[in-house]
Tab-separated table of C-alpha atoms and ligand atoms in Angstrom:
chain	number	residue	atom	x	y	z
A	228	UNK	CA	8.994	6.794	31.088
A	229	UNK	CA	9.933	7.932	34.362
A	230	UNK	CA	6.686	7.739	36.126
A	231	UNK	CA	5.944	4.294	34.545
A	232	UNK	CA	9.198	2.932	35.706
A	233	UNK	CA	8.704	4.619	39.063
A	234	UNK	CA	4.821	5.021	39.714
A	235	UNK	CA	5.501	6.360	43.087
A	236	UNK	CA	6.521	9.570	41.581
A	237	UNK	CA	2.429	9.827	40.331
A	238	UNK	CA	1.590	10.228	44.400
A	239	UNK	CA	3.735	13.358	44.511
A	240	UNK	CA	4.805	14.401	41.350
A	241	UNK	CA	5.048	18.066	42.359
A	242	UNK	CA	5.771	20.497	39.657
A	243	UNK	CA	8.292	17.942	37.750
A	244	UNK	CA	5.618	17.079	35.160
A	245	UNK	CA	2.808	18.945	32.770
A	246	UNK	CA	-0.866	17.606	33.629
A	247	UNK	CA	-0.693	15.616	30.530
A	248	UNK	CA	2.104	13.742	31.412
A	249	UNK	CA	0.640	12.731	34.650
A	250	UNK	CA	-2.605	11.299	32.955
A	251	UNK	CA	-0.830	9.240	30.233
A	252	UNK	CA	1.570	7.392	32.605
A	253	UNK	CA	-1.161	6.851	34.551
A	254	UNK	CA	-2.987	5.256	30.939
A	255	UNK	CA	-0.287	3.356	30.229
A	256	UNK	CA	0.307	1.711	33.524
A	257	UNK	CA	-3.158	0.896	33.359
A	258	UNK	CA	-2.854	-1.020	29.897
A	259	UNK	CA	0.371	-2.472	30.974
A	260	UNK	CA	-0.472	-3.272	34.745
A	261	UNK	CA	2.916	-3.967	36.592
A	262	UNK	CA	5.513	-2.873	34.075
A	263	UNK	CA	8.342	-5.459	35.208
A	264	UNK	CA	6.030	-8.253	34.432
A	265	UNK	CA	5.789	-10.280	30.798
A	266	UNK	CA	3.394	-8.675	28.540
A	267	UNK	CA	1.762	-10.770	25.622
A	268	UNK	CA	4.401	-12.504	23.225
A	269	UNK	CA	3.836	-9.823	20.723
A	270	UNK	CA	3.375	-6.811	23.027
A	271	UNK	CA	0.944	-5.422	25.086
A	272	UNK	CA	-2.589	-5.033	23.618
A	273	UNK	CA	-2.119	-1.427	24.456
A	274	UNK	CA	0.834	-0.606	22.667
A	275	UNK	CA	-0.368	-2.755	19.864
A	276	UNK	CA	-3.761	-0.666	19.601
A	277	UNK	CA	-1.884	2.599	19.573
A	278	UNK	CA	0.481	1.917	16.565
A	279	UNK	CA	-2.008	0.477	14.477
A	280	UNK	CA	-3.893	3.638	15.386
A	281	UNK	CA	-0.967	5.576	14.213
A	282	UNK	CA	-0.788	3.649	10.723
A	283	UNK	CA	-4.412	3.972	9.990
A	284	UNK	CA	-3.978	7.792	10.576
A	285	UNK	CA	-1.229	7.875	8.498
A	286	UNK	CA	-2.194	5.660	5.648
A	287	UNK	CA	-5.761	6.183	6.087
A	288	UNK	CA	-6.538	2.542	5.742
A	289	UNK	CA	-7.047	-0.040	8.945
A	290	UNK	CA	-5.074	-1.859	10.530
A	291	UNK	CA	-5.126	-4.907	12.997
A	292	UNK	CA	-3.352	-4.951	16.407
A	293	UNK	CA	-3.053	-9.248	15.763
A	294	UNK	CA	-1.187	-8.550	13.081
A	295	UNK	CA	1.345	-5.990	15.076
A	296	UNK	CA	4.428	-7.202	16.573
A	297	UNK	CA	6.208	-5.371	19.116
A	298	UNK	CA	10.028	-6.127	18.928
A	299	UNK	CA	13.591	-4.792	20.721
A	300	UNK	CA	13.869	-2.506	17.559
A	301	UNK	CA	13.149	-2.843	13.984
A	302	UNK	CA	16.239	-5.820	13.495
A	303	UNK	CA	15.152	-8.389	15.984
A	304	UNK	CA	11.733	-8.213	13.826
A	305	UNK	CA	13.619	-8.415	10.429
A	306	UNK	CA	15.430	-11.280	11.929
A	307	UNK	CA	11.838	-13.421	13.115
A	308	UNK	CA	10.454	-12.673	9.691
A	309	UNK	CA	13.705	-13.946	7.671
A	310	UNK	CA	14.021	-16.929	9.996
A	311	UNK	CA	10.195	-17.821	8.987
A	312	UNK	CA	11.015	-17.413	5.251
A	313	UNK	CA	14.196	-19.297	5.169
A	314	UNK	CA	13.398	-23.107	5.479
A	315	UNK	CA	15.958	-24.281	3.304
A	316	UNK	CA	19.653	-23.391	2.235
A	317	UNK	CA	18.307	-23.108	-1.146
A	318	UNK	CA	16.065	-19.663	0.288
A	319	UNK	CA	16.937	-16.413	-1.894
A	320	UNK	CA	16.133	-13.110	-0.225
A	321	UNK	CA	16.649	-9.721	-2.494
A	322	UNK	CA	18.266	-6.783	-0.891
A	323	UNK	CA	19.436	-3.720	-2.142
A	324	UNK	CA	23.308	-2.998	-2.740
A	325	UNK	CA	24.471	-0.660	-1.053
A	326	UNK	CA	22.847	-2.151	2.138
A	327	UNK	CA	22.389	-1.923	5.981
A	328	UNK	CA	24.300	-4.723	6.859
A	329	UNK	CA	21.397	-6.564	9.146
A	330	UNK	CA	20.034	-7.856	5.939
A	331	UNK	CA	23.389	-9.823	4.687
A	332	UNK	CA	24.075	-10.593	8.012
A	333	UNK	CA	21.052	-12.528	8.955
A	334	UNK	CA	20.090	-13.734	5.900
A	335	UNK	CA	23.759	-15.701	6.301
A	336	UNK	CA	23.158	-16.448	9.711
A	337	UNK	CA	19.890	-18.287	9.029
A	338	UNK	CA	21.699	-19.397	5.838
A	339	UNK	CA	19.753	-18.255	3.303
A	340	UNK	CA	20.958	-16.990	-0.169
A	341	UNK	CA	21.628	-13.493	-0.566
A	342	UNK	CA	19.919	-12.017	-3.997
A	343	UNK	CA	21.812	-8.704	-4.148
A	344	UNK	CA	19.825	-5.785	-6.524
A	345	UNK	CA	22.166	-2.798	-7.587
A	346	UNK	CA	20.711	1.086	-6.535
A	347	UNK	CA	21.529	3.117	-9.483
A	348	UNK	CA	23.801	6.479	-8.604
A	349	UNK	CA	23.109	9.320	-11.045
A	350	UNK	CA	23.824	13.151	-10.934
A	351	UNK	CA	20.868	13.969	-12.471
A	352	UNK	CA	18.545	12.310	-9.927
A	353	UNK	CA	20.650	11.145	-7.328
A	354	UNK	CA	20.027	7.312	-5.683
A	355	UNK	CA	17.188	5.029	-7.641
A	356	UNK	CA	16.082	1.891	-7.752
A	357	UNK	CA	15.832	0.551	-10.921
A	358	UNK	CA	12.821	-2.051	-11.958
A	359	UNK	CA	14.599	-4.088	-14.709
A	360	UNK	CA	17.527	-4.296	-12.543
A	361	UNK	CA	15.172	-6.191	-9.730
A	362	UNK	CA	13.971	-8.336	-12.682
A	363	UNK	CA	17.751	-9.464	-14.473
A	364	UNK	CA	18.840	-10.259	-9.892
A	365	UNK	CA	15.515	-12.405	-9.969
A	366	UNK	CA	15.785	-13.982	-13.068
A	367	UNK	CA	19.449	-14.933	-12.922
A	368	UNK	CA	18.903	-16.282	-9.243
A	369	UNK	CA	15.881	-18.338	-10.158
A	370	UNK	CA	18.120	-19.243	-13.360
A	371	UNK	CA	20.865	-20.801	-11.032
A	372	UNK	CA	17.827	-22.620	-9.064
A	373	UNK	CA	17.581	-20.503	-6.213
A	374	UNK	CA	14.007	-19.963	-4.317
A	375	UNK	CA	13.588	-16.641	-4.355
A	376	UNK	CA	10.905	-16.007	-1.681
A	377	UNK	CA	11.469	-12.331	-0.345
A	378	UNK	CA	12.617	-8.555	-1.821
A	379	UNK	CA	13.745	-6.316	1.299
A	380	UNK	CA	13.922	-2.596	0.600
A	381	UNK	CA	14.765	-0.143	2.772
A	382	UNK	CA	12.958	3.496	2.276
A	383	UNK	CA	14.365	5.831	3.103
A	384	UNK	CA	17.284	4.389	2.505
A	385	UNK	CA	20.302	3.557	4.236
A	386	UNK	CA	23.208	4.387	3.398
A	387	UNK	CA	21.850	6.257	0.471
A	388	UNK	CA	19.757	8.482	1.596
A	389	UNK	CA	17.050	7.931	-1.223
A	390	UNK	CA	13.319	7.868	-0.952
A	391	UNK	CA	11.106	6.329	-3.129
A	392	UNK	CA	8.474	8.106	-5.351
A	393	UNK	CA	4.742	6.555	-5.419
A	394	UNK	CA	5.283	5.333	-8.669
A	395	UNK	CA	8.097	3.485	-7.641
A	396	UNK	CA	6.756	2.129	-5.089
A	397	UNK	CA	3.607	0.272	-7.126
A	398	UNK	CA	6.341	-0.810	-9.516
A	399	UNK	CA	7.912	-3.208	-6.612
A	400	UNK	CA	4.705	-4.286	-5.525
A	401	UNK	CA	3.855	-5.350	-8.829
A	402	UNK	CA	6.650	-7.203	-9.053
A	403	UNK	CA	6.488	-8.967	-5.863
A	404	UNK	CA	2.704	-9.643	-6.970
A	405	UNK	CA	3.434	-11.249	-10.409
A	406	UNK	CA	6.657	-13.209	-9.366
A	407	UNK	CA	4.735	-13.802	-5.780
A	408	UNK	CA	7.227	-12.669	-3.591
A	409	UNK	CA	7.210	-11.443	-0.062
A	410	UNK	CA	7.769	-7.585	0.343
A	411	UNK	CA	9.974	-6.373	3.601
A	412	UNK	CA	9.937	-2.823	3.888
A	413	UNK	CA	12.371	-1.293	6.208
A	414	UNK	CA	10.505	1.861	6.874
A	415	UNK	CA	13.121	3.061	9.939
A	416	UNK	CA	13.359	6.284	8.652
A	417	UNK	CA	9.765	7.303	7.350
A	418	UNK	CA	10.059	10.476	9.709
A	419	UNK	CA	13.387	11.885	8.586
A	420	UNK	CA	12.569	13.045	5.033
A	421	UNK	CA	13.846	16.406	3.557
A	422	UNK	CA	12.815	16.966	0.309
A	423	UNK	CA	9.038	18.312	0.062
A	424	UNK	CA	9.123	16.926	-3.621
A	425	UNK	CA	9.857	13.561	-2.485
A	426	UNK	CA	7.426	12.843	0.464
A	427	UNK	CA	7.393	9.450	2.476
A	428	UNK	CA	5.017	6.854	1.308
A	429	UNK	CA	4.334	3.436	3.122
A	430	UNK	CA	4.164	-0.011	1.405
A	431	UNK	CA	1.552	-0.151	3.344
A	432	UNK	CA	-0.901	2.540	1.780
A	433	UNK	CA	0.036	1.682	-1.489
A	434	UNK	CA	-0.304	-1.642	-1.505
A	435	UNK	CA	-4.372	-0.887	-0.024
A	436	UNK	CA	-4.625	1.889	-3.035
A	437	UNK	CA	-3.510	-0.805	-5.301
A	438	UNK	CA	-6.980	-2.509	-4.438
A	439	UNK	CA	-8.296	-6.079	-4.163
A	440	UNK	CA	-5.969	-7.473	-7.123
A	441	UNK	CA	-3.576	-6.920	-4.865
A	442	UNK	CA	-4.667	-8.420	-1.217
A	443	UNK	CA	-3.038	-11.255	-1.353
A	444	UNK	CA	0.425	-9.519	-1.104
A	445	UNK	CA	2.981	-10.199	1.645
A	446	UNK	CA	4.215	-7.413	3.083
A	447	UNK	CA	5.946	-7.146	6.365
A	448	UNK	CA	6.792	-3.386	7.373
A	449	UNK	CA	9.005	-2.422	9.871
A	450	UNK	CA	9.867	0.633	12.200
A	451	UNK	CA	11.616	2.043	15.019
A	452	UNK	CA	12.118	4.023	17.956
A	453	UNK	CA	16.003	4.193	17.021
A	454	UNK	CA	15.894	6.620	14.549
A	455	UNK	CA	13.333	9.819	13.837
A	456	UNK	CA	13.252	12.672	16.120
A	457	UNK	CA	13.383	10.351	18.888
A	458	UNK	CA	16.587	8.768	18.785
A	459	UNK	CA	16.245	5.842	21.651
A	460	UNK	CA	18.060	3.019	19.883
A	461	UNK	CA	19.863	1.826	23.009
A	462	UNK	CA	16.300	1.010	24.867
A	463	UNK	CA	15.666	-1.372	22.243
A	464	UNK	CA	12.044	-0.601	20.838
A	465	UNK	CA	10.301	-1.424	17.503
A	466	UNK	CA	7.184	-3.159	15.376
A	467	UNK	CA	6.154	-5.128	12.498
A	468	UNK	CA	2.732	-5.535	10.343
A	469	UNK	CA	2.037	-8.026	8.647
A	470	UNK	CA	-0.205	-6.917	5.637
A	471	UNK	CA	-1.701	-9.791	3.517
A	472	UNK	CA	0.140	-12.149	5.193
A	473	UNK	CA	-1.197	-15.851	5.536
A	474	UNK	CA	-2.627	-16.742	9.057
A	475	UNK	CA	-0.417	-19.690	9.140
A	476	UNK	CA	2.478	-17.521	8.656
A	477	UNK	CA	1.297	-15.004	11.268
A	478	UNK	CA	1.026	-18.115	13.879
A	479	UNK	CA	4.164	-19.195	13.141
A	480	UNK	CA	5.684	-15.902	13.796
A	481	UNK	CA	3.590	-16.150	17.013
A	482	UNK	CA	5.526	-19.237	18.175
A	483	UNK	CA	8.736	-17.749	17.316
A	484	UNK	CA	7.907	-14.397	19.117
A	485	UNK	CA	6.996	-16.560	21.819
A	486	UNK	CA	10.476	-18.246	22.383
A	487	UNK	CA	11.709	-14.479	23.441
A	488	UNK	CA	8.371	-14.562	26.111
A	489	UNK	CA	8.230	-10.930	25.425
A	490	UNK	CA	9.902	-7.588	23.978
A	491	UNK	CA	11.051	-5.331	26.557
A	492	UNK	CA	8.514	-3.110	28.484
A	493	UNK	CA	10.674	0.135	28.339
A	494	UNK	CA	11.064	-0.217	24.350
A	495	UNK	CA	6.843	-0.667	24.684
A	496	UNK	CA	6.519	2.509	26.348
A	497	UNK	CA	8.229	4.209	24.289
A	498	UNK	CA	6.304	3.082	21.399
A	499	UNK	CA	3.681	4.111	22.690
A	500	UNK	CA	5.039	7.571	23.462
A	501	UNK	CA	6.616	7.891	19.560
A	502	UNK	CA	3.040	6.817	17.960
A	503	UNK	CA	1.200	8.898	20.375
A	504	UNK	CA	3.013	11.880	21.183
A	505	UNK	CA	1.357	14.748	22.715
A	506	UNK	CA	-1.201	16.807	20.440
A	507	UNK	CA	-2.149	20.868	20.381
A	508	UNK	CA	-3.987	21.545	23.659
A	509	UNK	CA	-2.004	19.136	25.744
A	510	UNK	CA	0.604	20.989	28.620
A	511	UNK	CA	3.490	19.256	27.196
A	512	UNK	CA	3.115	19.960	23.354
A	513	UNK	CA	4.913	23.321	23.161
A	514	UNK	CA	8.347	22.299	24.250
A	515	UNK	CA	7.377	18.417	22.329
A	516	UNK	CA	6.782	20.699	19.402
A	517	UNK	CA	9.808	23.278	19.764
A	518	UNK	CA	12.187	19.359	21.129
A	519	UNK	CA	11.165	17.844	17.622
A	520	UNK	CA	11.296	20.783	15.328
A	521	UNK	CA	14.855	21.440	16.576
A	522	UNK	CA	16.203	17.674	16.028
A	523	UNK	CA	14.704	18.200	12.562
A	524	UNK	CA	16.238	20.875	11.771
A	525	UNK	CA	19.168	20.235	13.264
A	526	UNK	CA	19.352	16.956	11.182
A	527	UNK	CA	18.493	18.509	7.800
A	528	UNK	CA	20.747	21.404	7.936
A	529	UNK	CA	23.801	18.858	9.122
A	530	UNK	CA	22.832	16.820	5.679
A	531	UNK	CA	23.180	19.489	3.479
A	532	UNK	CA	26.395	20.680	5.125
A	533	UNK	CA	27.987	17.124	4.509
A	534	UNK	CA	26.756	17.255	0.583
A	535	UNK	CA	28.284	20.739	0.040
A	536	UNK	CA	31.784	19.932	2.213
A	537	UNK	CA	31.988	16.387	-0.059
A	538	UNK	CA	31.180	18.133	-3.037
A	539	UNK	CA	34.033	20.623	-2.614
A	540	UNK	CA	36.248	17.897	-2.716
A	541	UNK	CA	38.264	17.148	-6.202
A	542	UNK	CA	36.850	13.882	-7.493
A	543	UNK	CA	33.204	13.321	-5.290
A	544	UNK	CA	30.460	13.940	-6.248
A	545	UNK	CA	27.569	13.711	-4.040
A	546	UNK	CA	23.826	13.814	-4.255
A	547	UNK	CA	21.285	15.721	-1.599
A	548	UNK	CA	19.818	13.542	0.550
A	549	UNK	CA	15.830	13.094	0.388
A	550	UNK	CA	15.762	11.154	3.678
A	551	UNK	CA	17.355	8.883	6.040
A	552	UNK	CA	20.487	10.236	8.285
A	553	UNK	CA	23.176	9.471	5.522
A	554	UNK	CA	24.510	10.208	2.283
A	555	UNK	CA	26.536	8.435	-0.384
A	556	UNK	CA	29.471	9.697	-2.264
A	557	UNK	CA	30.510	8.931	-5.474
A	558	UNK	CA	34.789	9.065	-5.547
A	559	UNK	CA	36.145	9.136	-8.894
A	560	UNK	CA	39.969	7.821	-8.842
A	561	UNK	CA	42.329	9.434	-10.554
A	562	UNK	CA	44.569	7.273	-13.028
A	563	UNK	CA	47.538	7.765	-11.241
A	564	UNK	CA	45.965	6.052	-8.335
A	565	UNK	CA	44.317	3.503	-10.036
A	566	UNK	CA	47.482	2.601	-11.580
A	567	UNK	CA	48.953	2.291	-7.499
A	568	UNK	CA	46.961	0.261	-6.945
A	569	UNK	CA	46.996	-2.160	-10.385
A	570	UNK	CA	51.127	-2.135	-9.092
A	571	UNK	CA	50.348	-3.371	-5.525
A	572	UNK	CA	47.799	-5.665	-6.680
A	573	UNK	CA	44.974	-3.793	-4.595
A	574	UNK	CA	41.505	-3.240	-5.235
A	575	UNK	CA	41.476	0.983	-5.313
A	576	UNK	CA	38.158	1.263	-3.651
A	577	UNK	CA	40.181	-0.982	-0.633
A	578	UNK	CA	43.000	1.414	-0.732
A	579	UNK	CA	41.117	4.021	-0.616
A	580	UNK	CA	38.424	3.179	1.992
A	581	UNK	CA	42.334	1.572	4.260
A	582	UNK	CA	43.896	5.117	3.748
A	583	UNK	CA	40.978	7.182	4.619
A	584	UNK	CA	40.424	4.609	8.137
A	585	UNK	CA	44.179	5.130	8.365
A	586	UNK	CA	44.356	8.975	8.013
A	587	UNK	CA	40.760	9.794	9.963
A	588	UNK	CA	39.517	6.406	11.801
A	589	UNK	CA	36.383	6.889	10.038
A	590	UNK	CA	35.485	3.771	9.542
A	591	UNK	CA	31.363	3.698	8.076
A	592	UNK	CA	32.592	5.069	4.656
A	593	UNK	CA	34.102	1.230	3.527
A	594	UNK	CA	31.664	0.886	0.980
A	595	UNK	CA	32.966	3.520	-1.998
A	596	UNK	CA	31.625	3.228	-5.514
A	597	UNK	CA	34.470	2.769	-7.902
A	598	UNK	CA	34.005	4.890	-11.468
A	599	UNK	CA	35.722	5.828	-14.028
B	757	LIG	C1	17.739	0.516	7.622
B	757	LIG	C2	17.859	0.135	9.047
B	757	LIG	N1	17.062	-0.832	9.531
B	757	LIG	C3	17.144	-1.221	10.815
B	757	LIG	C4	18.053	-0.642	11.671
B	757	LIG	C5	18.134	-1.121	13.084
B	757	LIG	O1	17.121	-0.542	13.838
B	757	LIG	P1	16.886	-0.935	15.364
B	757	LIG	O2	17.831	-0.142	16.196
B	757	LIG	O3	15.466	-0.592	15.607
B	757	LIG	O4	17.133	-2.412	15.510
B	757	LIG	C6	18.896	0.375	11.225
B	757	LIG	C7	19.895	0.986	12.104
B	757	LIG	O5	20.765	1.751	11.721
B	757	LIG	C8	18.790	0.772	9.874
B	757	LIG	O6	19.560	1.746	9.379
């Protein structure tokens, strides 16, 4: 990032950099040209070409660098994408409950309906989604007339720190298929997963092992520098795919994109640098290698501290986390606070969630599960 924001530095680099580092600033300023300068609407060509090299690798199936949008991180993409799908106030779009607030957020600021699903919380097996739960929030919205175009799901998951098994997975997308809705897969987190039972799948892949029956689903997928190893959510970088999706839909998403001019060049770079890091042989992989390991193991070991120190407390219970950077407790109430709160006429989650902010200023945990 350095030499590409200061190519000067490539004259006389002097000991500063490994060799490879050298040679693939010197690549990318050659598929950028001048870096301050627009790129294409939806990225540079490049940048494009190296992700959807990265998601064939990883899925094994090809992708297309038209159908690649480079965005200032993953929420300016959900945003285009729920702008496109919401044409009228009558526009339902599912999302899961708990959620990352982007999706409420913009689906109200584009004035759309919000379908909420429930996650189910168990001991046994921790966060799920459930399939006949997806079906009763469709049904009832469609019931009340709402045009329910879109399911988001976030996997992992934030903030519950689930990830979805395979099976899973094709249930959704035959749900979106039959009821012929669009999927949105917040895939943010796909690199922070703990649990070697519970491995990260893309929509993506399983959607192409689903086969033919099931090309004409719309799926959108989404990811980001912010989050993995890499951690650079202040320089703004991210993508979409469209998978499936109509060419109409893709042009009109091309306008849109447009409107911006272009996403920022230092969130393209580094892109390009998280879906083409360095590989055995190159000078730099060692201390890439020893950088990431320690991040991830650094952020797994901090998860399973958090479960154990919530689970010592009286009254939580909380499950491991398979992925994401969070977990979510479960806070049973005991009666005599329950009944506080029936006397003050408060909602006890509230309380609760006010007296925690009030006694620690942690504010993120506002969203507590009430059970009895
Ligand atoms: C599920 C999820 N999606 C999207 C985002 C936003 O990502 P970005 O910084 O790339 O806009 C976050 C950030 O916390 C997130 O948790």
């Amino acid at each position: 990032m350095a030499l590409c924001m200061y190519p000067e530095l490539l004259k006389n680099p002097g000991n500063m950099f490994p060799s490879d580092v050298l040679e693939r600033a010197r690549k990318i300023l050659k598929g950028f040209g001048p870096v301050g300068a627009y790129t294409h609407s939806k990225g540079s060509l490049s940048v494009r070409r190296s992700v959807a090299d990265y998601i064939e690798e990883r899925d094994g199936f090809p992708s297309n660098p038209d159908h690649i949008f480079l965005t200032n991180g993953a929420s300016p993409g959900v945003q285009k994408v729920l702008q496109c799908l919401i044409q009228h106030k009558n526009v339902g779009i599912m999302l899961p409950i708990p959620q990352y607030p982007l999706y409420s957020a913009s689906i109200s600021l584009f004035q759309g309906i919000p379908v909420p699903y429930y996650l189910d919380e168990s001991r046994e097996t921790g966060w799920t989604l459930n399939l006949e739960e997806i079906t009763r929030a469709l049904q009832q919205a469609r019931k009340k007339g709402t045009d329910v175009r879109a399911l988001c799901v976030i996997n992992p998951g934030n903030p519950t720190g689930n990830c979805l098994s395979k099976k899973n997975i094709e249930q959704i997308i035959e749900i979106a298929h039959k009821e012929h809705i669009v999927l949105l897969a917040d895939e943010v987190y796909q690199t922070n997963v703990y649990s070697e039972e519970r491995p990260f799948f893309s929509f993506k892949k399983i959607l192409m092992e689903m086969g033919p029956d099931y090309a004409d689903q719309e799926l959108f997928s989404f990811h980001s520098i912010s989050k993995g190893m890499v951690g650079e959510c202040g320089l703004r970088g991210g993508y979409f795919e469209c998978q499936g999706v109509d060419q109409h839909i893709v042009d009109q998403l091309y306008k849109v994109a447009s409107v911006d001019l272009c996403p920022n060049n230092v969130g393209q770079i580094l892109i390009d640098m998280m879906v083409r890091p360095p590989v055995a042989g190159d000078a730099s992989y060692p201390l890439y290698k020893e950088e990431m390991g320690d991040i991830y193991e650094s952020l797994k070991r901090r998860s399973a501290k958090l479960v154990a120190a919530l689970n010592k407390l009286e009254g939580v219970f909380c499950a491991p986390a398979q992925g994401a950077l969070y977990v979510h407790p479960q806070i049973t109430f005991p009666p005599k606070m329950l009944a506080a709160a029936e006397a003050e006429g408060q909602v006890p989650d509230e309380m609760y969630a006010m007296a925690l902010l009030n006694a620690t200023g942690v504010v993120r945990c506002l969203c507590v599960r009430l059970t009895f």
